[in-house]
CSV table of C-alpha atoms in Angstrom, one decimal:
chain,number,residue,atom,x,y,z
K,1,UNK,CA,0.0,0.0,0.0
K,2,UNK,CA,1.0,3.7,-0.4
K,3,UNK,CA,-0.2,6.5,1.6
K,4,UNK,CA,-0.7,10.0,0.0
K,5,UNK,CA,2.2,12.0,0.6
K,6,UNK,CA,4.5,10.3,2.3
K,7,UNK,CA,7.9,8.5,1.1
K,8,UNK,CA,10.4,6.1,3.1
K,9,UNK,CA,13.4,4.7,2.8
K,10,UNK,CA,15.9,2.6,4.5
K,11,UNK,CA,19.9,2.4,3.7
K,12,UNK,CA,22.9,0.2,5.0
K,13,UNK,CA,24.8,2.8,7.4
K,14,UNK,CA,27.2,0.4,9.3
K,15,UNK,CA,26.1,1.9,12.2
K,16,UNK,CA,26.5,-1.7,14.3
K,17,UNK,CA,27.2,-4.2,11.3
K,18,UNK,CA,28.2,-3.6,7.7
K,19,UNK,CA,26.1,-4.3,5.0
K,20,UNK,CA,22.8,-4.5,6.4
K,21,UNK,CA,19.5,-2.3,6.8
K,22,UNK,CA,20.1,-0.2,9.5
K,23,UNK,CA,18.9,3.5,8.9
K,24,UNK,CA,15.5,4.2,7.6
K,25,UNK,CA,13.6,7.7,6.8
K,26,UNK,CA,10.0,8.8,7.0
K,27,UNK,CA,8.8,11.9,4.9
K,28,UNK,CA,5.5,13.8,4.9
K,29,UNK,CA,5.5,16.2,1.7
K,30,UNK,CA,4.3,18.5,4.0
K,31,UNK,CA,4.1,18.9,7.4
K,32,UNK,CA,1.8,16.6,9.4
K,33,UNK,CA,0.0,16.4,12.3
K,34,UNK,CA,1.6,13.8,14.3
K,35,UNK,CA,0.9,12.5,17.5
K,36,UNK,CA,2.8,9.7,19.8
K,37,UNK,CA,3.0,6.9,22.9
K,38,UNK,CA,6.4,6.5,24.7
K,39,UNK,CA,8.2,4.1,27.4
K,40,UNK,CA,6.9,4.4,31.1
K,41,UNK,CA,10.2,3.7,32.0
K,42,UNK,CA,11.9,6.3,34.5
K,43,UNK,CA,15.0,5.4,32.1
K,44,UNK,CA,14.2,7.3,28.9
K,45,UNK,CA,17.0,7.6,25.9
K,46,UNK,CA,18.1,10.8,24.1
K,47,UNK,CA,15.8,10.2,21.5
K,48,UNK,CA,12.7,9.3,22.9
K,49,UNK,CA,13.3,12.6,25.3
K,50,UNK,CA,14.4,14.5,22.4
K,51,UNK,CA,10.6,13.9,21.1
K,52,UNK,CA,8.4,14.1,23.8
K,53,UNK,CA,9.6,17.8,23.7
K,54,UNK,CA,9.1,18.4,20.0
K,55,UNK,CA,5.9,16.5,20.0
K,56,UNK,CA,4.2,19.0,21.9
K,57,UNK,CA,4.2,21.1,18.9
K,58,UNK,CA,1.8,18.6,17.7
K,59,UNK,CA,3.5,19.0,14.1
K,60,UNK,CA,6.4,16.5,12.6
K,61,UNK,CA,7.4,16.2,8.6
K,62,UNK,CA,10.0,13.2,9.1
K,63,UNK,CA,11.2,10.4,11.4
K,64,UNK,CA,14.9,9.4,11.6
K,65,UNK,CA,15.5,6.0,12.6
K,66,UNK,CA,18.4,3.6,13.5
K,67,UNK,CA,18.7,0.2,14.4
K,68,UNK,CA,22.3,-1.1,16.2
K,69,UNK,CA,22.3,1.4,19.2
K,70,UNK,CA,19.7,2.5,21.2
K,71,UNK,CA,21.7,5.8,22.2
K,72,UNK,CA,20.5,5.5,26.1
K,73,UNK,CA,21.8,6.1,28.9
K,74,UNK,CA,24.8,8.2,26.8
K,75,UNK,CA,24.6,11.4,28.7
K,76,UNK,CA,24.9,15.0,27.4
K,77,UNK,CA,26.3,13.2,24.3
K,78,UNK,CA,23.3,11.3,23.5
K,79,UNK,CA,21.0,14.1,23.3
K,80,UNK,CA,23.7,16.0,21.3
K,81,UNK,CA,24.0,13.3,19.1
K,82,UNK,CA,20.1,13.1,18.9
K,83,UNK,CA,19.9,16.6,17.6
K,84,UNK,CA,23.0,16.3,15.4
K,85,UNK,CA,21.1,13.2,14.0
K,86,UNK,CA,17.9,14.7,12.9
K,87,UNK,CA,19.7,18.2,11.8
K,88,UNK,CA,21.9,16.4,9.3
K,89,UNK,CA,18.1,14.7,8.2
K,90,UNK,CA,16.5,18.5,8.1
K,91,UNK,CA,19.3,19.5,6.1
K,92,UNK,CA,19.4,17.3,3.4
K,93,UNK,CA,15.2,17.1,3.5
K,94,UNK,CA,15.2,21.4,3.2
K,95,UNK,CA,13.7,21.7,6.6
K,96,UNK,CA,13.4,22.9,10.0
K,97,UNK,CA,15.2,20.2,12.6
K,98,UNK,CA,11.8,20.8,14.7
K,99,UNK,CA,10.2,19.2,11.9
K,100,UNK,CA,12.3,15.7,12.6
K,101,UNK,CA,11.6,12.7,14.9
K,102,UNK,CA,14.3,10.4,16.0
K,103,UNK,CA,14.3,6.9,16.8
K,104,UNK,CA,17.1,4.3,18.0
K,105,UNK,CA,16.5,0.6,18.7
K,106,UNK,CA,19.7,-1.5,19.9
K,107,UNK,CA,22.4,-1.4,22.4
K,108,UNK,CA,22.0,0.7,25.7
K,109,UNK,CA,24.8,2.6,27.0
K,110,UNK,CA,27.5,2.7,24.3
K,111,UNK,CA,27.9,6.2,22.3
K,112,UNK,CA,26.2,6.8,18.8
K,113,UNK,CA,28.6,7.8,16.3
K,114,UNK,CA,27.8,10.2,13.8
K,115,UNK,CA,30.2,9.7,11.1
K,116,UNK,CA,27.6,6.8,10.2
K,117,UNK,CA,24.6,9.4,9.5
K,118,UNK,CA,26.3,11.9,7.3
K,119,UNK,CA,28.1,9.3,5.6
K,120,UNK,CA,24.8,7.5,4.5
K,121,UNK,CA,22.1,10.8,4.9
K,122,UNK,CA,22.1,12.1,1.2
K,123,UNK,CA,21.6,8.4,-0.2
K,124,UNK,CA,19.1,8.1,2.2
K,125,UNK,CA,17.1,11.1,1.3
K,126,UNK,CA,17.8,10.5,-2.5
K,127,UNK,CA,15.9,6.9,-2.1
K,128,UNK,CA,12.7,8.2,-0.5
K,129,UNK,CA,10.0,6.5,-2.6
K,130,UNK,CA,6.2,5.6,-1.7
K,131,UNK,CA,7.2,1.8,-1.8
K,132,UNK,CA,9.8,2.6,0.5
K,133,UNK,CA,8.1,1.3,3.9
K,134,UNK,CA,9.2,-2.5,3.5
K,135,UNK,CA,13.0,-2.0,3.1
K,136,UNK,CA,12.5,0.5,6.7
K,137,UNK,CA,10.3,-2.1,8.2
K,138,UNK,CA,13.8,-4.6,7.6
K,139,UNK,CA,16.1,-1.6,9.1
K,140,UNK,CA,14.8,-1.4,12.4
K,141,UNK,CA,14.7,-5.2,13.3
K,142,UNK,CA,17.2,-5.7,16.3
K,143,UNK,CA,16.5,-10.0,17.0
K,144,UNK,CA,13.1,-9.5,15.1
K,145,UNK,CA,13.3,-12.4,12.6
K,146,UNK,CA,10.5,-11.3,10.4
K,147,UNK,CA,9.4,-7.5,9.4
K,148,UNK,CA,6.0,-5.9,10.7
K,149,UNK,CA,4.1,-4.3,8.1
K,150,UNK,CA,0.0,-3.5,8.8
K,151,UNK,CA,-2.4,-1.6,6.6
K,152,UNK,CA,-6.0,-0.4,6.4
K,153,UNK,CA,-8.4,1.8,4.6
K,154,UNK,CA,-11.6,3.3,5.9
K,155,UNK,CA,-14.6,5.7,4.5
K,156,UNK,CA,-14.6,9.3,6.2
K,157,UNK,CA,-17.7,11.1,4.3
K,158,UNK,CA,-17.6,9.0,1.6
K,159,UNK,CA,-13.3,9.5,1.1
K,160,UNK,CA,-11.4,6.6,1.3
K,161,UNK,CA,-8.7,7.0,4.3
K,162,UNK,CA,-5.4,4.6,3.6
K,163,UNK,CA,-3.3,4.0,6.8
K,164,UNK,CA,-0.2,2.1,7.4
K,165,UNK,CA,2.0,1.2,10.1
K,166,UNK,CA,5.6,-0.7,10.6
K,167,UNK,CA,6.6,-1.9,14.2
K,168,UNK,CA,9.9,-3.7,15.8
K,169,UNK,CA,10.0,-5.3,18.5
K,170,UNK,CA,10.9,-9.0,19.6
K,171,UNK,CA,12.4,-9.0,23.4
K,172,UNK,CA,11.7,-6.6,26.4
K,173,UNK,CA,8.2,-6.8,25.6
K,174,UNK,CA,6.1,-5.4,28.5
K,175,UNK,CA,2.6,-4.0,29.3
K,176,UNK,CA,3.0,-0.2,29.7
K,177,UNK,CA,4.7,0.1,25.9
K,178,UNK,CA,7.9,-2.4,25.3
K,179,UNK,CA,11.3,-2.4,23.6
K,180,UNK,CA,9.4,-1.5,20.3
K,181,UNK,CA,8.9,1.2,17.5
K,182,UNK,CA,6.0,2.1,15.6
K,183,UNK,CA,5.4,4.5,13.0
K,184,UNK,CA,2.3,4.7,11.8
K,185,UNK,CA,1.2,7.4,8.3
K,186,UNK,CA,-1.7,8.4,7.7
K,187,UNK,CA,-3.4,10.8,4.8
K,188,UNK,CA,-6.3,11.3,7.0
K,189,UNK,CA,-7.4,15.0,7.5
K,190,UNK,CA,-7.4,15.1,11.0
K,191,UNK,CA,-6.8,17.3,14.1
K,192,UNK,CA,-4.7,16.9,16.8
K,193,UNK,CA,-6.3,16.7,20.3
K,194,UNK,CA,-8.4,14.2,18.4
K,195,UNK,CA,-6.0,11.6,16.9
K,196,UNK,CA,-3.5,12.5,20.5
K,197,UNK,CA,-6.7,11.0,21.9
K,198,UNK,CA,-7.0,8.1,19.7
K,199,UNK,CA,-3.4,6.8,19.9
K,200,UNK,CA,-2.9,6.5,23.6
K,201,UNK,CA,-6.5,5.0,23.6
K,202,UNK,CA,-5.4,2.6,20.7
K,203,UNK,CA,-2.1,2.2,22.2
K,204,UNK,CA,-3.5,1.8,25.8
K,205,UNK,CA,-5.9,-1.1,24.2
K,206,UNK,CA,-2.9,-2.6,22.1
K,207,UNK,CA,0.4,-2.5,22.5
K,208,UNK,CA,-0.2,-2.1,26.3
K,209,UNK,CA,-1.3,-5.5,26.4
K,210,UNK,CA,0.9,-7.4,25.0
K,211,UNK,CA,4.4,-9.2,27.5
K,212,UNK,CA,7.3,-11.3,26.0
K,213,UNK,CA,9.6,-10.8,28.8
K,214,UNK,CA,7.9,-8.7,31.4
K,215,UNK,CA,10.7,-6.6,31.0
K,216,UNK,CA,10.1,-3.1,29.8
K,217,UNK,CA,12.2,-1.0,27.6
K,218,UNK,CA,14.3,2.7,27.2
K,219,UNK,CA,13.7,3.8,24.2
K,220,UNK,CA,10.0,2.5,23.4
K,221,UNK,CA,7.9,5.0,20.9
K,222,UNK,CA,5.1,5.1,18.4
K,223,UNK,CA,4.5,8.0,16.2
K,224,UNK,CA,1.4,8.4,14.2
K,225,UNK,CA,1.6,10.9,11.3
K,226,UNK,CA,-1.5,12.6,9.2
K,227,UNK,CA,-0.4,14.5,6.5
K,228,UNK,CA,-4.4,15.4,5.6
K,229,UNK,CA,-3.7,14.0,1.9
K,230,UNK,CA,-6.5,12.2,1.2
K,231,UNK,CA,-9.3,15.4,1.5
K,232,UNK,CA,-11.7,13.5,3.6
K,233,UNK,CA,-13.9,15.9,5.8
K,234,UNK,CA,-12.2,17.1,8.9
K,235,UNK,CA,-11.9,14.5,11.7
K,236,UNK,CA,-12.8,16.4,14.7
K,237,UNK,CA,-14.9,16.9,17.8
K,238,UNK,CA,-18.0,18.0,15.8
K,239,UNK,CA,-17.4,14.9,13.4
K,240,UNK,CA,-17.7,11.9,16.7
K,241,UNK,CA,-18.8,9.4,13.8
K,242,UNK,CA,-15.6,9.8,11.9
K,243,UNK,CA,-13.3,9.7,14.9
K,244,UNK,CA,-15.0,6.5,15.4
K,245,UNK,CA,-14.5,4.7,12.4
K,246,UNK,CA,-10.8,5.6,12.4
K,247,UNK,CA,-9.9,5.2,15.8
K,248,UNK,CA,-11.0,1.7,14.8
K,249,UNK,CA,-9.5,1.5,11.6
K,250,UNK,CA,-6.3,2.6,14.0
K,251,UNK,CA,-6.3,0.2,17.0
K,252,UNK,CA,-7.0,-2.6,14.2
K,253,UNK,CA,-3.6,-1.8,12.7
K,254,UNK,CA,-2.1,-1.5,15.9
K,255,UNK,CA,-3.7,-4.5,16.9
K,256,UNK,CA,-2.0,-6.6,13.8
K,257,UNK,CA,1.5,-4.9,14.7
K,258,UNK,CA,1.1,-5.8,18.1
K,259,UNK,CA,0.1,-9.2,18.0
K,260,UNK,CA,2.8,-9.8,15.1
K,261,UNK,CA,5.7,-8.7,17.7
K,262,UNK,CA,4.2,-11.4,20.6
K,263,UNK,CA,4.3,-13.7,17.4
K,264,UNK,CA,7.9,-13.2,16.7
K,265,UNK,CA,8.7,-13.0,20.2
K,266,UNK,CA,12.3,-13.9,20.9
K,267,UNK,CA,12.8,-17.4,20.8
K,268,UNK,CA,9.0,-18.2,21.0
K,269,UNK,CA,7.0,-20.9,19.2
K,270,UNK,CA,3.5,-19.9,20.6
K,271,UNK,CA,1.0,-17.1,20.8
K,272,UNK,CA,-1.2,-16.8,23.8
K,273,UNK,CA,-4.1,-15.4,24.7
K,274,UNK,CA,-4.6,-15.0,28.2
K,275,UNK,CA,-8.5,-14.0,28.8
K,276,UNK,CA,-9.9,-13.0,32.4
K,277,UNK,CA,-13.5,-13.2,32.3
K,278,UNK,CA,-15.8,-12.6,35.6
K,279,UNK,CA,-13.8,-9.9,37.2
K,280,UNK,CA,-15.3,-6.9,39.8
K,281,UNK,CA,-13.6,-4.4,37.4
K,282,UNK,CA,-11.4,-4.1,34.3
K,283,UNK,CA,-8.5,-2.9,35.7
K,284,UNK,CA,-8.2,-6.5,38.3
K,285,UNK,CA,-9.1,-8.7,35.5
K,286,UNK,CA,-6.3,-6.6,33.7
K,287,UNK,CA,-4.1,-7.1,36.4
K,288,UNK,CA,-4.9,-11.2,36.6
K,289,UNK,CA,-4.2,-11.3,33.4
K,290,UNK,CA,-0.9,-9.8,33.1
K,291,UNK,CA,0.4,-11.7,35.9
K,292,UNK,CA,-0.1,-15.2,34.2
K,293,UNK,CA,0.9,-13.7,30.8
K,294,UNK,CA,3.9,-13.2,32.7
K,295,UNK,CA,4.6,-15.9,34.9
K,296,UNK,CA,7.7,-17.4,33.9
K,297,UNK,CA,6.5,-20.7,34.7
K,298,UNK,CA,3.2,-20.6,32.8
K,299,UNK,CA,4.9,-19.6,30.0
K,300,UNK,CA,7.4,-22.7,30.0
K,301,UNK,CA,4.8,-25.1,30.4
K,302,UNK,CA,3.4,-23.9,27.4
K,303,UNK,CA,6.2,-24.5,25.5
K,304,UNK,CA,6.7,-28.3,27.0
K,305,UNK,CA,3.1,-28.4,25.9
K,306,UNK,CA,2.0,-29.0,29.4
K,307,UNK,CA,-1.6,-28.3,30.4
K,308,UNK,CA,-0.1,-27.8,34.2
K,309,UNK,CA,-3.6,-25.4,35.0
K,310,UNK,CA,-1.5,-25.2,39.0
K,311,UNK,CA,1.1,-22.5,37.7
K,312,UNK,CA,-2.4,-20.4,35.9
K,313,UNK,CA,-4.2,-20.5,39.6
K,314,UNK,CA,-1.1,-19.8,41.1
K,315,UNK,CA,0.1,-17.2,39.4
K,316,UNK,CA,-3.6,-15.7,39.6
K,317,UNK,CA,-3.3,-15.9,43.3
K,318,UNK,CA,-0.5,-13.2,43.7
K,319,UNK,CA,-1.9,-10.8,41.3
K,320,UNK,CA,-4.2,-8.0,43.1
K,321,UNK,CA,-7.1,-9.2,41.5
K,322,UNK,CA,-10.0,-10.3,43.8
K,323,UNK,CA,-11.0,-13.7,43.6
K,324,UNK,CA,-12.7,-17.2,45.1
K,325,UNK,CA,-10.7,-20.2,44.5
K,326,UNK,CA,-13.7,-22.6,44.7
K,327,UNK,CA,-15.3,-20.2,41.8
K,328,UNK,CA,-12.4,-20.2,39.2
K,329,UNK,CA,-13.2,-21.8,36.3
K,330,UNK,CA,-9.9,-22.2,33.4
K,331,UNK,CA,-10.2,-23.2,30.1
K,332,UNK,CA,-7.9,-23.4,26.7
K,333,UNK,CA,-9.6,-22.8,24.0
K,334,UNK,CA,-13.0,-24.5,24.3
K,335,UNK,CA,-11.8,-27.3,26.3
K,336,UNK,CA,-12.6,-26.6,30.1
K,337,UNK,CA,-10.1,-27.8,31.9
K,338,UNK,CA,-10.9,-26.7,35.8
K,339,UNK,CA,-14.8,-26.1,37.1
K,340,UNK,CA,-15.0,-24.6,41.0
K,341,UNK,CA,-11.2,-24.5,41.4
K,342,UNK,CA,-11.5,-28.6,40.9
K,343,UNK,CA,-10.0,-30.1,37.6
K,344,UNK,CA,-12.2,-32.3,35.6
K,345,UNK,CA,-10.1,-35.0,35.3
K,346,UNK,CA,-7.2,-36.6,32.9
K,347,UNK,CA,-9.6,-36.6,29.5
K,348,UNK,CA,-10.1,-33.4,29.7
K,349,UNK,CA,-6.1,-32.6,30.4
K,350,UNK,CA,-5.4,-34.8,27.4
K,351,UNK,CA,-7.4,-33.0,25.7
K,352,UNK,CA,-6.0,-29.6,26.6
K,353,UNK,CA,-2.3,-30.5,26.1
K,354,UNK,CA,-3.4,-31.1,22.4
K,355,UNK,CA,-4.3,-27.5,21.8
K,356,UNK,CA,-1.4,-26.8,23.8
K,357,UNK,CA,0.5,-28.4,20.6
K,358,UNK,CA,-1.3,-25.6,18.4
K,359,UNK,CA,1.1,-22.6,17.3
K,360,UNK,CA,-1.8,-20.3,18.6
K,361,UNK,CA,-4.4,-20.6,21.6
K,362,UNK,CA,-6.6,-18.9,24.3
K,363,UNK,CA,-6.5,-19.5,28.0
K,364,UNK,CA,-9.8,-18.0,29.9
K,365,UNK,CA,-10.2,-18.0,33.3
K,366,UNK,CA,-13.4,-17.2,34.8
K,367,UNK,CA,-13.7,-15.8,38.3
K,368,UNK,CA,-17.5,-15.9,38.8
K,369,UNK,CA,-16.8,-12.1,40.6
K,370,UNK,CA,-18.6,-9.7,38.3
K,371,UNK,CA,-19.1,-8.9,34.5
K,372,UNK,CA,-15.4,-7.5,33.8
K,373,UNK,CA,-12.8,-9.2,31.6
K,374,UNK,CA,-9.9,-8.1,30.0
K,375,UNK,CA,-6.9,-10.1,27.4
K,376,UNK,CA,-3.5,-9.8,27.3
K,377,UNK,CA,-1.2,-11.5,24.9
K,378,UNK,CA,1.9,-13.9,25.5
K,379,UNK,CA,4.3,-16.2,23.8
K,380,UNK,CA,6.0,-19.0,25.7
K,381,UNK,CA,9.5,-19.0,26.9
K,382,UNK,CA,12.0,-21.6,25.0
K,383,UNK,CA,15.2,-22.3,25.0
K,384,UNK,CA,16.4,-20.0,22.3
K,385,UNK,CA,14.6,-17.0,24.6
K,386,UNK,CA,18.0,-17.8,26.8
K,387,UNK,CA,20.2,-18.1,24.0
K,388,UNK,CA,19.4,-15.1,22.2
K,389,UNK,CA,19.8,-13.0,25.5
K,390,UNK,CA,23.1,-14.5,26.9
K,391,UNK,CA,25.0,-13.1,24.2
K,392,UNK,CA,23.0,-9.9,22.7
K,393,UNK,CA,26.4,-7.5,23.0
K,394,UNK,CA,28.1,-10.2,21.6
């Protein structure tokens, strides 16, 4: 898909490893109203900090991104870095460095070096093409193994609205944003308190949901961009109709990207859907459900392909949600596996270690507490989750 008005690209930069993808470029023909999510971690890199404060603007015309080195945690000469980054970008686009997002995925801690950037920067910009987004979906993969590409269209007053969105992300994957990227174009014609709104709900409903590792990550951003392309009638506060349909349209691509990065998950061979039905309130069936997703040993009984429902009523037990034992029910997929906190004997466990085998499932537990329920999605933890990790600087 293409998206009115907007080009990408992506260029081998050596900025970690020669002779791969590793600096990508996002361009609005004009200047677009661009909105964004970023880490909750108290540990925020150059970039992402460098952002938040251009953001508030509310306006952005490109996004500089680099894979191979997360530049966080480098000081004064991070952020100096940062800007020297996205002037060299501003330059080279004709201009204003305001104008220019950055974005690093990769190593913490170990200086960015510029040399990189204005080595590669006029090749970069020279490339910029509307069939550019798959080569920058490939440039920002860390230990991704596959690219993350999601698109959709929707009607606004009879217009059709084209949206499209590439993500990274494959370790320190956490609730409360993870070690991911997401840009997102859009050609919609729409103004900003309303789509500010609608990414941190989408994001809040998406990407906020999703665990690998439980761990959470520096440098974690999306950016949504809408250039106002297309011509549709203004999406606005007097237009509640249109807001819906592409807030929708929205959290559905978010959605895909989200659920593709639990897919590719580092080292996993499973994607889980953990489903807390029955709760007093969203925000403890939330809670339930985040602690199983990320129960280390829930998620490598999964991959043994063992229906061991113990480490699920366990692992429920020390969230903060409130609950009866002799009231949880727990089922995968639509074999139920435990009634009134009592398993239903070894057919039924035979039966749930075979969609255990399947490369995708959903475990619900119901609590029998209220009307509530929220979902979360997991992978399971394998071997190559520990292999991948013990030697990532390496």
């Amino acid at each position: 898909m293409q998206v009115k008005g907007f080009l990408a690209a992506a260029v081998p930069a050596g900025i970690r490893y020669a002779g791969r993808l590793d600096l990508g470029l996002i361009f609005s023909q004009t200047p677009a109203v661009t909105a964004g999510a970023f880490t909750t971690n108290k540990v925020k890199a150059a970039p992402v900090q460098l952002d938040m404060e251009r953001l508030r603007s509310g306006l952005a015309q490109a996004i500089l991104v680099n894979s191979g080195n997360a530049n966080a945690c480098t000081g004064k000469e991070g952020m100096d870095q940062a800007l020297a980054t996205g002037a060299l970008a501003a330059r080279e686009l004709g201009i204003d460095p305001s104008l220019v997002q950055v974005a690093s995925t990769g190593v913490i801690g170990q200086p960015l070096q510029l040399e990189p950037f204005a080595q590669a920067m006029p090749g970069l910009v020279a490339g910029l093409s509307p069939e550019g987004f798959e080569q920058l979906a490939q440039a920002i993969m860390t230990t991704d193994l596959v690219p993350k590409i999601a698109t959709a269209t929707v009607d606004i007053g009879g217009v059709e609205v084209s949206i499209l969105g590439i993500a990274k992300g494959s370790g320190m994957i956490m609730p409360d944003m993870a070690t991911m990227l997401c840009f997102v174009v859009t050609d919609a014609q729409i103004v900003f308190p309303v789509l500010n709104r609608l990414v941190k709900a989408g994001v809040g409903q998406t990407f906020n949901r999703i665990t690998v590792d439980g761990d959470t990550s520096t440098n974690d951003t999306v950016l949504v961009m809408a250039n106002g392309a297309a011509g549709n009638p203004w999406i606005d506060e007097d237009n509640l109709q249109a807001a819906t349909l592409f807030g929708d349209a929205l959290k559905g691509v978010f959605k895909e990207l989200a659920l593709k990065i639990v897919a590719d998950g580092e080292g996993a061979t499973k994607l889980v859907t953990i489903r807390i039905a029955g709760a007093r309130d969203e925000d403890e069936a939330l809670n339930a459900a985040q602690t199983i997703a990320n129960s280390a040993l829930v998620k490598t009984a999964f991959f043994g392909e063992d229906a061991n429902w113990g480490r699920i009523i366990a692992a429920l037990g020390r969230s903060e949600c409130t609950f009866d034992p002799q009231r949880v029910g727990i089922s995968f997929d639509d074999i139920s596996l435990v009634e009134n906190g009592v398993a239903l004997g070894a057919d039924r466990e035979a039966a749930a270690t075979a969609v255990l085998k399947q490369p995708r499932f959903t475990v619900t537990v119901h609590l029998g507490e209220g009307l509530a329920e929220a979902e979360v999605y997991t992978c399971d933890f394998s071997y190559d989750y520990v292999k991948i990790n013990a030697d990532y600087r390496s």
